Coordinates of C-alpha atoms and ligand atoms in Angstrom, one line a residue:
M189 CA 11.0 41.2 -54.0
H190 CA 13.6 42.9 -53.7
S191 CA 13.9 43.6 -57.4
T192 CA 10.3 44.3 -58.0
K193 CA 11.4 47.6 -55.6
S194 CA 14.7 47.8 -56.8
A195 CA 13.3 48.3 -60.4
V196 CA 10.4 50.2 -59.3
L197 CA 13.2 53.2 -57.7
L198 CA 15.2 51.9 -61.2
L199 CA 12.8 53.2 -63.5
A200 CA 11.8 55.9 -61.3
L201 CA 15.3 57.1 -61.3
A202 CA 16.0 56.8 -65.1
I203 CA 12.4 58.2 -66.2
S204 CA 14.1 61.3 -64.1
A205 CA 17.1 60.5 -66.4
S206 CA 16.4 60.8 -69.4
C207 CA 14.3 64.4 -68.9
V208 CA 17.3 65.7 -68.0
V209 CA 19.2 64.3 -70.8
A210 CA 16.5 65.6 -73.0
T211 CA 17.6 69.5 -72.2
P212 CA 21.6 69.9 -72.7
H213 CA 23.6 67.4 -71.0
P214 CA 23.7 64.6 -72.6
E215 CA 27.1 63.4 -71.9
F216 CA 26.1 62.6 -68.1
L217 CA 25.0 59.6 -69.3
D218 CA 27.6 59.0 -71.8
D219 CA 29.8 56.9 -68.9
I220 CA 26.5 55.3 -68.1
F221 CA 26.0 53.8 -71.1
D222 CA 28.9 52.7 -71.8
A223 CA 30.2 50.7 -68.8
L224 CA 26.6 48.8 -69.6
N225 CA 26.7 45.7 -71.0
R226 CA 23.7 44.6 -73.4
T227 CA 21.5 43.6 -70.1
G228 CA 21.5 47.5 -69.7
Q229 CA 21.1 48.5 -73.7
H230 CA 18.1 46.0 -72.9
I231 CA 17.1 47.8 -69.8
I232 CA 17.5 51.5 -71.5
S233 CA 15.2 50.6 -74.1
G234 CA 12.7 49.5 -71.7
F235 CA 12.9 53.2 -70.0
L236 CA 12.6 54.6 -73.6
D237 CA 9.5 52.9 -74.5
A238 CA 7.7 53.4 -70.3
T239 CA 8.5 56.9 -70.6
K240 CA 8.0 57.3 -74.3
N241 CA 4.0 56.4 -73.6
G242 CA 4.2 58.8 -70.5
T243 CA 3.8 57.0 -67.3
A244 CA 2.8 53.8 -68.6
I245 CA 5.5 51.5 -67.5
A246 CA 6.0 48.0 -69.8
E247 CA 5.1 45.0 -67.8
E248 CA 7.6 42.9 -69.9
F249 CA 10.2 45.1 -69.1
L250 CA 8.9 44.3 -65.2
D251 CA 8.6 41.3 -65.6
N252 CA 12.1 40.7 -67.2
I253 CA 13.7 42.4 -63.8
R254 CA 11.2 40.3 -61.3
N255 CA 12.7 37.2 -63.3
S256 CA 15.6 38.2 -62.8
S257 CA 19.0 36.7 -61.3
A258 CA 20.5 37.7 -58.7
Q259 CA 23.7 39.1 -60.4
Y260 CA 21.3 40.7 -62.7
Y261 CA 19.7 42.8 -60.0
N262 CA 23.2 43.6 -58.4
E263 CA 23.5 45.6 -61.9
T264 CA 20.4 47.2 -61.5
L265 CA 21.3 48.6 -58.4
E266 CA 24.7 49.5 -59.3
F267 CA 22.9 51.4 -62.7
A268 CA 20.2 52.8 -60.5
Q269 CA 23.3 54.6 -58.1
K270 CA 24.9 55.7 -61.6
I271 CA 21.4 57.0 -63.3
E272 CA 21.3 59.2 -59.6
D273 CA 25.2 60.9 -59.3
A274 CA 24.6 62.2 -63.1
V275 CA 21.3 63.8 -62.0
H276 CA 23.0 65.0 -59.2
R277 CA 26.3 66.0 -61.0
A278 CA 23.8 68.1 -63.5
A279 CA 22.0 69.7 -61.1
T280 CA 25.2 70.8 -59.4
E281 CA 27.4 71.3 -62.9
G282 CA 24.1 73.0 -64.1
I283 CA 24.1 74.5 -61.4
T284 CA 27.6 76.2 -61.9
D285 CA 27.8 76.8 -65.4
F286 CA 24.3 80.0 -64.6
S287 CA 26.6 81.0 -62.2
A288 CA 29.0 81.5 -64.1
A289 CA 27.3 82.5 -66.7
L290 CA 25.1 85.4 -63.9
G291 CA 28.6 86.3 -63.0
A292 CA 29.9 87.0 -66.7
A293 CA 26.6 88.4 -67.7
I294 CA 27.2 91.0 -64.2
D295 CA 30.6 92.4 -65.2
V296 CA 29.3 93.2 -69.4
L297 CA 27.0 95.3 -67.3
H298 CA 28.3 97.1 -65.2
Q299 CA 31.3 98.1 -67.6
E300 CA 27.9 99.8 -70.4
I301 CA 27.1 101.1 -67.7
D302 CA 30.6 102.9 -66.4
R303 CA 30.8 104.0 -70.9
Q304 CA 27.2 104.9 -71.3
R305 CA 27.3 108.2 -70.4
N306 CA 23.6 109.1 -71.4
V307 CA 21.4 108.7 -68.0
L308 CA 18.5 108.3 -69.7
Q309 CA 19.8 105.1 -72.0
R310 CA 21.9 103.7 -68.2
K311 CA 18.3 103.2 -67.1
P312 CA 17.7 100.1 -68.7
L313 CA 20.8 98.7 -67.7
K314 CA 20.5 99.4 -64.4
D315 CA 17.3 97.7 -64.4
A316 CA 18.8 94.2 -65.8
L317 CA 21.9 94.0 -63.1
A318 CA 20.0 94.9 -60.3
R319 CA 17.9 91.8 -61.2
L320 CA 20.5 89.6 -62.7
Q321 CA 22.2 90.6 -58.4
A322 CA 19.1 89.4 -56.9
I323 CA 19.0 86.6 -59.2
Q324 CA 23.0 85.4 -58.3
A325 CA 22.1 86.3 -54.5
T326 CA 19.1 83.0 -55.0
V327 CA 21.3 80.9 -56.8
N328 CA 23.7 79.9 -53.5
D329 CA 21.2 79.3 -51.9
L330 CA 20.3 77.2 -54.0
E331 CA 23.7 74.9 -55.0
N332 CA 23.8 74.8 -51.2
A333 CA 20.6 73.3 -50.2
V334 CA 21.3 70.6 -53.2
N335 CA 24.3 69.8 -51.9
D336 CA 23.1 69.5 -48.1
L337 CA 19.9 67.0 -49.3
N338 CA 22.5 64.9 -51.7
D339 CA 25.5 65.1 -48.1
E340 CA 22.9 63.8 -46.6
I341 CA 21.2 61.1 -47.5
D342 CA 25.3 60.1 -48.5
E343 CA 26.1 60.1 -45.4
K344 CA 23.1 58.2 -44.3
K345 CA 24.0 56.3 -46.7
L346 CA 27.0 55.5 -44.9
Q347 CA 25.8 55.3 -41.7
Y348 CA 23.4 52.3 -42.6
S349 CA 26.0 50.2 -44.9
A350 CA 28.5 50.4 -41.8
I351 CA 25.2 49.4 -39.8
I352 CA 24.0 46.9 -41.7
Q353 CA 27.6 45.9 -42.2
E354 CA 28.1 44.6 -38.4
K355 CA 24.1 44.3 -37.1
W356 CA 23.7 42.2 -39.6
I357 CA 26.6 40.6 -42.2
Q358 CA 29.2 39.6 -39.3
W359 CA 26.2 38.7 -36.9
A360 CA 24.6 36.7 -39.8
D361 CA 28.4 35.0 -41.1
A362 CA 28.7 35.1 -37.9
Q363 CA 25.7 33.0 -37.0
L364 CA 26.3 30.5 -40.1
E365 CA 29.6 29.6 -38.6
R366 CA 28.5 28.9 -35.3
V367 CA 25.7 26.6 -36.8
D368 CA 28.5 24.9 -39.4
E369 CA 31.0 24.4 -36.8
Q370 CA 28.7 23.0 -34.4
T371 CA 26.9 20.4 -36.7
N372 CA 29.8 19.2 -39.1
G373 CA 28.3 21.2 -41.7
V374 CA 25.6 19.1 -41.7
G375 CA 23.2 22.6 -40.2
T376 CA 24.9 24.3 -42.7
E377 CA 22.3 24.5 -45.6
E378 CA 19.5 25.2 -43.5
A379 CA 20.5 27.9 -41.4
E380 CA 21.6 30.0 -44.6
E381 CA 18.0 29.7 -45.2
I382 CA 16.8 30.8 -42.3
L383 CA 19.4 33.6 -42.8
D384 CA 18.8 34.4 -45.8
E385 CA 15.1 34.7 -45.5
L386 CA 16.0 37.2 -43.0
L387 CA 18.3 39.2 -44.7
S388 CA 16.1 39.3 -48.5
R389 CA 12.7 40.8 -45.7
Y390 CA 14.4 42.8 -44.4
S391 CA 16.5 44.5 -46.9
G392 CA 12.9 44.9 -48.5
Y393 CA 11.7 46.9 -46.0
L394 CA 14.5 49.3 -46.4
H395 CA 13.7 49.4 -49.7
S396 CA 10.9 50.7 -48.7
C397 CA 12.0 53.8 -46.1
L398 CA 13.8 54.8 -49.2
E399 CA 12.5 54.1 -51.9
E400 CA 10.2 58.0 -52.2
L401 CA 13.0 59.7 -50.7
Q402 CA 15.6 58.5 -53.6
V403 CA 13.0 59.4 -56.2
Q404 CA 11.8 62.4 -54.7
K405 CA 15.4 64.3 -54.5
A406 CA 16.1 62.7 -58.0
S407 CA 12.7 64.2 -59.3
Y408 CA 13.3 67.6 -57.3
E409 CA 17.0 67.7 -58.7
Q410 CA 15.6 67.0 -62.2
N411 CA 13.1 70.2 -61.6
V412 CA 16.5 72.2 -60.1
H413 CA 18.3 71.4 -64.0
E414 CA 15.9 72.7 -65.8
A415 CA 15.1 76.1 -63.9
V416 CA 18.2 76.5 -64.6
V417 CA 18.8 76.1 -67.9
K418 CA 16.4 77.5 -68.3
Y419 CA 17.5 80.7 -66.8
H420 CA 20.8 80.5 -68.1
N421 CA 19.5 80.4 -71.4
A422 CA 17.4 83.7 -70.8
T423 CA 20.5 85.4 -68.7
N424 CA 22.5 83.9 -71.9
N425 CA 19.7 86.7 -74.2
L426 CA 20.2 89.3 -72.3
T427 CA 23.7 89.7 -72.3
A428 CA 22.9 89.5 -75.7
E429 CA 20.5 91.7 -76.2
V430 CA 22.6 94.5 -74.4
R431 CA 25.5 93.9 -76.8
L432 CA 24.2 94.1 -79.5
C433 CA 23.0 97.4 -78.9
L434 CA 25.8 99.0 -78.2
Q435 CA 27.6 97.6 -80.4
S436 CA 25.1 98.0 -83.6
N437 CA 23.8 101.9 -82.0
L438 CA 20.1 101.0 -82.1
N439 CA 17.8 103.6 -81.5
F440 CA 17.4 103.9 -77.6
L441 CA 13.8 102.1 -78.2
S442 CA 14.0 99.4 -79.7
C443 CA 17.7 98.8 -77.3
R444 CA 15.3 98.9 -74.6
N445 CA 12.3 97.2 -75.4
G446 CA 14.9 94.6 -76.3
I447 CA 16.6 94.2 -72.8
N448 CA 12.9 94.7 -71.4
R449 CA 11.7 91.6 -72.9
A450 CA 14.8 89.4 -72.2
L451 CA 14.5 91.1 -68.6
R452 CA 10.6 89.6 -68.8
V453 CA 11.2 85.9 -68.7
L454 CA 14.4 86.2 -65.8
S455 CA 11.6 88.4 -63.9
S456 CA 9.9 84.6 -62.2
A457 CA 13.4 83.4 -61.4
P458 CA 14.5 84.7 -58.4
A459 CA 10.7 83.3 -56.7
D460 CA 12.2 80.3 -58.5
L461 CA 14.7 79.6 -57.2
I462 CA 13.4 80.0 -54.1
A463 CA 11.2 78.1 -54.8
L464 CA 12.8 75.3 -55.7
K465 CA 15.5 75.7 -52.3
L466 CA 12.0 75.4 -49.9
Q467 CA 11.5 72.3 -51.8
G468 CA 15.0 70.6 -51.1
I469 CA 14.0 71.9 -47.5
R470 CA 11.8 69.7 -47.5
V471 CA 13.0 66.4 -49.0
R472 CA 15.0 66.8 -46.9
A473 CA 12.3 66.8 -44.3
S474 CA 10.9 63.0 -45.6
G475 CA 14.6 62.3 -45.7
L476 CA 14.5 62.1 -41.8
N477 CA 10.9 60.3 -42.1
A478 CA 12.4 57.4 -43.8
S479 CA 15.5 58.2 -40.8
G480 CA 13.2 57.2 -38.9
C481 CA 11.5 54.6 -41.1
V482 CA 14.7 52.2 -41.1
G483 CA 15.2 53.1 -37.8
Q484 CA 13.0 51.1 -36.8
T485 CA 13.2 48.8 -39.1
L486 CA 17.1 47.9 -37.7
A487 CA 15.2 48.2 -34.2
E488 CA 13.1 45.2 -34.8
H489 CA 15.8 43.7 -36.7
E490 CA 17.7 43.7 -33.6
L491 CA 14.5 42.3 -31.9
E492 CA 13.5 39.2 -34.4
K493 CA 17.1 37.6 -33.8
P494 CA 17.3 36.0 -30.4
N495 CA 14.2 34.6 -32.4
V496 CA 16.5 32.9 -35.6
E497 CA 19.3 32.2 -33.3
R498 CA 16.6 29.7 -31.1
E499 CA 16.0 28.6 -34.1
L500 CA 19.6 28.0 -35.1
D501 CA 20.3 26.5 -31.6
D502 CA 17.1 23.5 -32.5
I503 CA 18.8 23.1 -35.6
I504 CA 21.6 22.1 -33.3
A505 CA 20.2 20.6 -30.8
R506 CA 18.4 18.5 -33.2
Y507 CA 21.7 18.1 -35.1
Q508 CA 23.3 16.5 -31.5
D509 CA 20.4 14.0 -30.5
E510 CA 20.9 11.9 -33.2
Q511 CA 24.8 12.0 -32.4
E512 CA 23.6 10.8 -29.4
G513 CA 21.7 8.2 -30.9
S514 CA 20.0 7.6 -28.4
S515 CA 17.0 8.7 -27.1
S516 CA 12.9 10.8 -28.2
G517 CA 14.5 13.7 -30.5
E518 CA 10.8 14.9 -31.3
E519 CA 10.6 16.3 -28.2
T520 CA 13.0 19.1 -29.6
S521 CA 11.2 20.3 -32.6
T522 CA 8.6 22.8 -31.6
A523 CA 9.1 25.6 -30.0
I524 CA 9.8 27.1 -33.1
V525 CA 9.1 31.0 -33.5
S526 CA 8.4 32.1 -36.4
Ligands
NAG282 C1 30.0 42.6 -68.6 O1 29.4 41.8 -69.2 C2 30.6 41.0 -68.3 C3 30.3 39.1 -69.2 O2 29.1 38.7 -69.5 C4 31.6 40.9 -67.5 O3 32.4 39.6 -67.1 C5 31.6 42.1 -67.1 O4 32.1 42.8 -65.9 C6 29.9 42.7 -66.9 N1 30.8 44.1 -67.4 C7 29.5 45.4 -66.7 C8 30.3 46.4 -66.6 O5 29.0 44.6 -66.5
NAG283 C1 4.7 52.0 -75.8 O1 5.0 52.2 -76.8 C2 5.9 51.1 -77.7 C3 6.9 52.5 -78.7 O2 5.6 53.1 -79.9 C4 5.1 50.1 -77.9 O3 5.9 49.7 -78.7 C5 4.7 49.9 -77.2 O4 3.6 48.8 -77.1 C6 4.6 51.0 -76.0 N1 4.0 49.4 -75.1 C7 2.5 50.5 -74.0 C8 2.7 49.6 -72.6 O5 1.9 51.4 -74.9
NAG284 C1 8.8 36.4 -65.8 O1 8.5 34.0 -65.2 C2 7.1 34.2 -65.4 C3 7.1 33.0 -64.3 O2 8.6 31.7 -64.1 C4 6.8 33.3 -66.8 O3 5.6 33.6 -67.0 C5 7.0 34.9 -67.5 O4 6.6 35.1 -69.0 C6 9.0 35.3 -67.2 N1 9.0 37.0 -67.8 C7 10.1 36.8 -68.7 C8 9.7 37.9 -69.4 O5 10.8 36.4 -68.8
NAG285 C1 28.1 43.2 -56.9 O1 28.6 44.2 -58.2 C2 29.6 44.8 -57.3 C3 31.2 45.6 -58.4 O2 30.8 44.7 -60.0 C4 30.0 43.6 -56.6 O3 31.7 44.3 -56.1 C5 29.8 43.5 -55.4 O4 30.7 42.0 -54.9 C6 28.5 42.5 -56.1 N1 27.7 42.0 -55.1 C7 26.9 40.6 -55.1 C8 26.0 40.6 -54.0 O5 27.0 40.5 -55.6
NAG286 C1 18.1 79.9 -75.3 O1 17.4 78.0 -76.0 C2 16.6 78.5 -77.5 C3 16.1 76.9 -77.8 O2 15.4 76.6 -76.5 C4 18.0 77.7 -78.5 O3 17.2 78.4 -79.5 C5 18.7 79.9 -78.0 O4 19.6 79.6 -78.5 C6 18.6 79.2 -76.9 N1 19.5 81.8 -76.4 C7 20.4 81.2 -76.1 C8 20.8 82.9 -75.1 O5 20.9 80.6 -75.7
NAG287 C1 16.2 87.0 -76.9 O1 15.0 85.5 -77.1 C2 14.3 86.4 -78.3 C3 13.0 85.5 -78.1 O2 13.6 84.5 -77.4 C4 14.6 86.3 -79.6 O3 13.1 87.0 -80.6 C5 15.9 87.6 -79.6 O4 16.3 87.5 -80.7 C6 16.8 87.3 -78.9 N1 18.0 87.9 -78.7 C7 19.1 87.5 -78.8 C8 19.8 88.6 -78.9 O5 19.4 86.2 -79.5
NAG288 C1 5.8 61.1 -42.6 O1 5.5 59.4 -42.7 C2 4.1 59.4 -42.1 C3 4.0 58.6 -41.5 O2 4.2 57.9 -43.3 C4 3.8 60.6 -42.9 O3 2.4 60.9 -42.2 C5 4.4 61.9 -43.5 O4 3.1 62.5 -44.2 C6 5.5 61.4 -43.6 N1 6.3 63.6 -43.7 C7 6.3 63.7 -44.4 C8 7.2 65.0 -44.7 O5 7.2 62.5 -46.1

């Protein structure tokens, strides 16, 4: 159950990542590829096949993950985490680069507007400046939306993992120790099975709470990255048109046409970037939903603990009955709740 869930998550993240990588920042995944062993390489070729054929997931690839060992599972999760980080980094660095390009383009326009004496010829430059300033105003908000979403999810992850460490792992360790001591090690294996089953069942619930959020976040960041790269390119194009105009003393009409053509690509930018900011806020809302789901899972785990403790009590009682060697061992074995 574990590994199937993480495989789905991983696959979705990898599909997002491969889209990001298809646009100009391949170096982001370089260190991931470096860190991976042959298993990792195999996972990657699985993804590449799956992504090449659209949404079809290569059955053999999923089979491999289902059959995987705990070690493999651990690698898979780590890999998913690295991909998540890479997607986030691609989005935020894309925004930073774009923001710098906008600033530079705005500076160039200011200079050229100051230099240009002819009012008519200033007009297209002023239009371009106004457009870029409108875009610049939305980029900060978008950057904040992307970072807020990421920070919130990170914070939740830390919060959950602290609770899980204390209420799940430390509790289970203490229970195991209790059985181990009170049965002289005889009941340890059975207790371990019960506790492992509980842990892996609840880990599965947690994955179902969180996987959709992770996928939403990754595809959101991928959308941000795509938009930012597109408008970054258009901004460069605009600056290039302005420079061309001034350097080669083109006639006014071709100048204006070149600038207006470049501006047309940018006309959808403010609305697009605002829409992306809002999408980020919606993903945060599903984050709250996921938190609700996690909260409920943690609460259910608390409710189930006393039953598990009773099962462990039974193991201890059975051992102690056997030690006493005398009377009926039968009546203790019935009250087990699953
Ligand atoms: C790669 O494999 C070797 C041997 O199997 C192992 O010791 C090492 O930790 C692995 N590295 C990573 C990054 O998984
Ligand atoms: C996907 O494409 C690869 C290479 O083209 C092919 O070998 C593989 O069988 C395809 N997988 C599916 C599920 O269609
Ligand atoms: C996975 O395990 C199943 C059942 O043990 C087996 O039939 C299947 O061939 C295995 N798949 C792979 C890819 O090893
Ligand atoms: C998973 O791998 C990390 C780093 O290789 C290690 O620190 C951690 O203990 C492993 N977890 C499990 C459950 O094996
Ligand atoms: C914009 O991207 C295209 C490819 O999509 C590229 O050919 C062109 O050089 C880029 N333009 C700028 C100004 O970066
Ligand atoms: C700007 O982009 C247009 C359309 O893609 C292209 O025709 C033009 O050459 C580019 N201008 C510059 C200066 O790169
Ligand atoms: C929250 O979860 C409920 C129940 O699963 C679902 O109906 C609702 O659409 C979710 N809301 C968001 C914002 O994801």
